[in-house]
Amino acid sequence: MLFVNQLVGFGAYPIPSGATTITFLSSGINTSDQTNYTFSSIGLGSSNSSRYIIVAAHGIHNVARTLNSVSVAGISATQIQNLSFASGTRAVGIFVAPVPSGTSGDIVLNFSGAMGRAGYGAWYLISSTDATSAYASGGTATLSGSDLVLSLGTPSGGAAVAAVVESSTSGTVTCTWTNITEDYDSAYTTEANTQGQSGANIRTDGSTISVTNTITNVFAGNVGLVAASFS
């Protein structure tokens, strides 16, 4: 089953010359068993020669799988982070693609084998630098109680995104972000809503931020967090 939470009425941006800006586009989930997930005709915002699309890719299965690649509007995205955990049964990654033209396109997630469920989050980034080389990516997140925490260096006047795969021991999974602003938080309708995905972004000022994600009834060992910043 496919669900897409998409921003509508996405018009032109008054982008200052040389400015780095970020805008959340949409998120979506698909709870069917597939190896390659296509989210069709996703709004990508206005064409711009400095436009990059950042994609957070999420996936869950009960046997080990690998998140192989992501594409946006037929353009191969560069992997910034790709985390496999829980004995390879869960994956979350951040990818970025230069997409200067077109207002919509397919977002495709490719795995090494059939997944039980997968999803994406997408952001529109305007950058005067090559965003396929991220300014920084966070290291391995540590779990402290119900909190996943990682430290992320950021550029002044830049942007950062973060993404998580969620799992709870009971009840509908949900989470809270600290030091970064949530854009989506969606429980998968399978497994009694105990699994899900979330993403967030923030404009940055050059400081190192402690990206924190707090998950309700956290299922330790079955949650993962990635983050990256862009100038």
CSV table of C-alpha atoms in Angstrom, one decimal:
chain,number,residue,atom,x,y,z
A,1,MET,CA,0.0,0.0,0.0
A,2,LEU,CA,1.4,3.4,-1.1
A,3,PHE,CA,1.0,6.6,0.9
A,4,VAL,CA,2.5,10.0,-0.2
A,5,ASN,CA,2.4,13.1,2.0
A,6,GLN,CA,3.1,15.8,-0.6
A,7,LEU,CA,3.3,19.5,-0.4
A,8,VAL,CA,0.9,21.1,-2.9
A,9,GLY,CA,0.9,24.5,-4.6
A,10,PHE,CA,4.7,24.4,-4.7
A,11,GLY,CA,5.6,27.6,-6.6
A,12,ALA,CA,8.6,29.6,-7.5
A,13,TYR,CA,11.1,30.5,-4.8
A,14,PRO,CA,12.6,34.0,-4.5
A,15,ILE,CA,16.1,32.7,-4.0
A,16,PRO,CA,18.8,35.3,-3.0
A,17,SER,CA,21.9,35.1,-5.1
A,18,GLY,CA,24.5,32.7,-3.6
A,19,ALA,CA,22.1,31.7,-0.7
A,20,THR,CA,21.7,28.2,0.5
A,21,THR,CA,18.0,27.4,1.1
A,22,ILE,CA,16.2,24.2,2.0
A,23,THR,CA,12.5,23.3,1.8
A,24,PHE,CA,10.8,20.1,2.7
A,25,LEU,CA,9.0,18.6,-0.3
A,26,SER,CA,7.2,15.4,0.7
A,27,SER,CA,7.4,11.9,2.2
A,28,GLY,CA,5.9,8.6,1.3
A,29,ILE,CA,5.6,5.0,2.4
A,30,ASN,CA,4.9,1.7,0.7
A,31,THR,CA,4.1,-1.3,2.8
A,32,SER,CA,4.2,-4.0,0.0
A,33,ASP,CA,7.0,-6.5,-0.5
A,34,GLN,CA,9.2,-5.0,-3.3
A,35,THR,CA,12.9,-4.9,-4.3
A,36,ASN,CA,12.6,-1.6,-6.1
A,37,TYR,CA,10.2,1.1,-4.9
A,38,THR,CA,9.0,3.8,-7.2
A,39,PHE,CA,7.2,6.9,-5.9
A,40,SER,CA,5.8,8.4,-9.0
A,41,SER,CA,5.5,12.0,-10.1
A,42,ILE,CA,6.7,13.6,-6.9
A,43,GLY,CA,6.7,17.4,-6.9
A,44,LEU,CA,10.3,18.7,-7.0
A,45,GLY,CA,9.6,22.4,-6.9
A,46,SER,CA,10.7,25.0,-9.4
A,47,SER,CA,13.5,24.4,-11.9
A,48,ASN,CA,16.8,26.0,-10.9
A,49,SER,CA,20.4,25.5,-12.1
A,50,SER,CA,21.5,25.2,-8.5
A,51,ARG,CA,18.8,22.8,-7.4
A,52,TYR,CA,19.6,19.6,-5.6
A,53,ILE,CA,17.1,17.0,-4.3
A,54,ILE,CA,18.0,15.4,-1.0
A,55,VAL,CA,16.4,12.0,-0.3
A,56,ALA,CA,16.2,10.1,2.9
A,57,ALA,CA,15.6,6.4,2.2
A,58,HIS,CA,14.1,4.1,4.8
A,59,GLY,CA,13.5,0.3,4.6
A,60,ILE,CA,12.7,-2.7,6.9
A,61,HIS,CA,12.6,-6.4,6.3
A,62,ASN,CA,13.0,-9.5,8.5
A,63,VAL,CA,16.2,-10.8,6.7
A,64,ALA,CA,19.3,-8.9,5.8
A,65,ARG,CA,19.1,-6.5,2.8
A,66,THR,CA,21.2,-3.7,1.4
A,67,LEU,CA,20.1,-0.3,0.2
A,68,ASN,CA,21.8,-0.2,-3.1
A,69,SER,CA,20.9,3.1,-4.8
A,70,VAL,CA,18.5,6.0,-5.2
A,71,SER,CA,17.5,8.0,-8.2
A,72,VAL,CA,15.5,11.2,-8.7
A,73,ALA,CA,13.8,12.0,-12.0
A,74,GLY,CA,16.1,9.4,-13.7
A,75,ILE,CA,19.2,11.0,-12.2
A,76,SER,CA,21.4,8.8,-10.0
A,77,ALA,CA,21.8,10.2,-6.5
A,78,THR,CA,25.1,10.3,-4.6
A,79,GLN,CA,25.2,8.4,-1.3
A,80,ILE,CA,26.0,10.6,1.6
A,81,GLN,CA,25.2,8.1,4.4
A,82,ASN,CA,23.9,4.6,4.3
A,83,LEU,CA,23.3,2.8,7.6
A,84,SER,CA,22.5,-0.9,7.9
A,85,PHE,CA,21.6,-2.3,11.3
A,86,ALA,CA,19.7,-4.9,13.3
A,87,SER,CA,21.7,-7.6,11.5
A,88,GLY,CA,21.1,-5.9,8.2
A,89,THR,CA,17.3,-6.0,8.4
A,90,ARG,CA,16.9,-2.2,8.6
A,91,ALA,CA,18.4,0.5,6.5
A,92,VAL,CA,18.3,4.3,6.4
A,93,GLY,CA,20.4,6.6,4.2
A,94,ILE,CA,20.8,10.1,2.8
A,95,PHE,CA,21.3,10.7,-0.9
A,96,VAL,CA,21.5,13.8,-3.0
A,97,ALA,CA,21.0,14.4,-6.7
A,98,PRO,CA,21.5,17.5,-8.9
A,99,VAL,CA,18.1,18.0,-10.7
A,100,PRO,CA,18.2,21.4,-12.4
A,101,SER,CA,15.1,21.1,-14.5
A,102,GLY,CA,11.6,19.7,-14.3
A,103,THR,CA,8.9,20.2,-11.6
A,104,SER,CA,8.2,16.6,-10.9
A,105,GLY,CA,9.8,13.2,-11.2
A,106,ASP,CA,10.0,9.6,-9.8
A,107,ILE,CA,11.9,8.9,-6.7
A,108,VAL,CA,13.2,5.3,-6.8
A,109,LEU,CA,14.7,3.3,-4.0
A,110,ASN,CA,16.6,0.1,-5.0
A,111,PHE,CA,17.4,-2.7,-2.5
A,112,SER,CA,19.3,-5.9,-2.9
A,113,GLY,CA,16.1,-8.0,-2.4
A,114,ALA,CA,12.5,-7.7,-1.5
A,115,MET,CA,11.8,-5.5,1.5
A,116,GLY,CA,8.7,-5.7,3.7
A,117,ARG,CA,8.2,-1.9,3.7
A,118,ALA,CA,10.1,1.2,2.6
A,119,GLY,CA,9.7,5.0,2.3
A,120,TYR,CA,11.3,8.3,1.5
A,121,GLY,CA,11.5,11.9,2.6
A,122,ALA,CA,12.6,14.6,0.1
A,123,TRP,CA,13.9,18.2,0.4
A,124,TYR,CA,14.6,20.9,-2.2
A,125,LEU,CA,18.1,22.4,-1.7
A,126,ILE,CA,19.5,25.4,-3.5
A,127,SER,CA,23.3,25.5,-3.2
A,128,SER,CA,26.0,27.5,-4.9
A,129,THR,CA,28.4,24.6,-4.2
A,130,ASP,CA,28.4,21.0,-5.2
A,131,ALA,CA,26.0,19.5,-2.7
A,132,THR,CA,26.9,16.0,-3.7
A,133,SER,CA,29.9,16.5,-1.5
A,134,ALA,CA,28.2,17.1,1.8
A,135,TYR,CA,29.8,19.5,4.3
A,136,ALA,CA,29.6,16.9,7.0
A,137,SER,CA,27.9,13.7,7.9
A,138,GLY,CA,27.2,12.5,11.4
A,139,GLY,CA,28.9,9.5,12.8
A,140,THR,CA,27.2,6.5,14.4
A,141,ALA,CA,24.3,7.5,16.6
A,142,THR,CA,24.4,6.2,20.2
A,143,LEU,CA,21.2,5.1,22.0
A,144,SER,CA,20.8,6.6,25.5
A,145,GLY,CA,17.6,5.5,27.1
A,146,SER,CA,15.0,6.4,24.4
A,147,ASP,CA,17.3,8.9,22.7
A,148,LEU,CA,19.3,8.4,19.5
A,149,VAL,CA,22.0,11.1,19.5
A,150,LEU,CA,24.8,12.1,17.1
A,151,SER,CA,27.0,15.1,16.7
A,152,LEU,CA,26.9,17.0,13.4
A,153,GLY,CA,29.2,19.7,12.2
A,154,THR,CA,27.5,22.4,10.1
A,155,PRO,CA,28.5,25.3,7.9
A,156,SER,CA,27.4,28.9,8.5
A,157,GLY,CA,24.4,29.7,6.3
A,158,GLY,CA,23.9,26.1,5.3
A,159,ALA,CA,21.4,23.4,6.0
A,160,ALA,CA,21.2,20.0,7.6
A,161,VAL,CA,18.8,17.0,7.3
A,162,ALA,CA,18.4,13.9,9.5
A,163,ALA,CA,16.4,10.7,9.1
A,164,VAL,CA,15.5,7.7,11.3
A,165,VAL,CA,14.0,4.3,11.1
A,166,GLU,CA,11.7,3.8,14.2
A,167,SER,CA,10.7,0.7,16.1
A,168,SER,CA,8.7,0.4,19.3
A,169,THR,CA,8.0,-2.5,21.5
A,170,SER,CA,4.3,-1.8,21.6
A,171,GLY,CA,1.8,0.8,20.4
A,172,THR,CA,2.0,3.1,17.4
A,173,VAL,CA,5.6,4.3,17.0
A,174,THR,CA,6.3,8.0,17.1
A,175,CYS,CA,9.2,10.2,17.8
A,176,THR,CA,10.4,13.7,18.9
A,177,TRP,CA,13.3,15.6,17.4
A,178,THR,CA,15.6,18.0,19.4
A,179,ASN,CA,17.8,20.7,17.8
A,180,ILE,CA,16.3,20.1,14.4
A,181,THR,CA,12.8,20.6,13.0
A,182,GLU,CA,10.6,17.6,12.2
A,183,ASP,CA,9.1,17.3,8.7
A,184,TYR,CA,7.4,13.9,8.8
A,185,ASP,CA,6.8,11.1,11.2
A,186,SER,CA,4.9,8.1,9.7
A,187,ALA,CA,4.1,4.7,11.2
A,188,TYR,CA,4.0,1.8,8.7
A,189,THR,CA,0.6,0.2,8.8
A,190,THR,CA,2.1,-3.3,9.0
A,191,GLU,CA,3.4,-4.8,12.3
A,192,ALA,CA,0.6,-3.1,14.3
A,193,ASN,CA,2.1,0.3,13.5
A,194,THR,CA,5.2,-0.4,15.7
A,195,GLN,CA,7.6,0.5,12.9
A,196,GLY,CA,8.0,3.7,11.0
A,197,GLN,CA,10.1,6.6,9.6
A,198,SER,CA,10.8,10.2,10.3
A,199,GLY,CA,12.9,13.1,8.9
A,200,ALA,CA,13.9,16.6,9.9
A,201,ASN,CA,15.8,19.7,8.6
A,202,ILE,CA,17.3,22.9,9.9
A,203,ARG,CA,19.1,26.0,8.6
A,204,THR,CA,22.6,26.0,10.1
A,205,ASP,CA,24.9,28.7,11.6
A,206,GLY,CA,28.3,27.0,11.7
A,207,SER,CA,27.9,25.4,15.1
A,208,THR,CA,28.1,21.7,15.9
A,209,ILE,CA,24.6,20.4,16.7
A,210,SER,CA,23.6,17.4,18.8
A,211,VAL,CA,20.9,15.8,16.6
A,212,THR,CA,18.6,13.9,19.0
A,213,ASN,CA,15.6,11.6,18.2
A,214,THR,CA,13.5,10.3,21.0
A,215,ILE,CA,11.3,7.3,20.2
A,216,THR,CA,8.3,6.1,22.2
A,217,ASN,CA,8.6,2.6,23.7
A,218,VAL,CA,11.9,2.3,21.8
A,219,PHE,CA,12.9,-1.2,20.6
A,220,ALA,CA,16.6,-1.0,21.3
A,221,GLY,CA,18.8,-2.3,18.5
A,222,ASN,CA,16.1,-1.8,15.9
A,223,VAL,CA,16.4,1.9,15.4
A,224,GLY,CA,18.9,3.9,13.4
A,225,LEU,CA,19.7,7.6,12.8
A,226,VAL,CA,21.7,9.4,10.0
A,227,ALA,CA,22.3,13.1,9.5
A,228,ALA,CA,24.3,15.3,7.0
A,229,SER,CA,24.9,19.1,6.5
A,230,PHE,CA,25.3,21.0,3.3
A,231,SER,CA,26.8,24.4,2.4
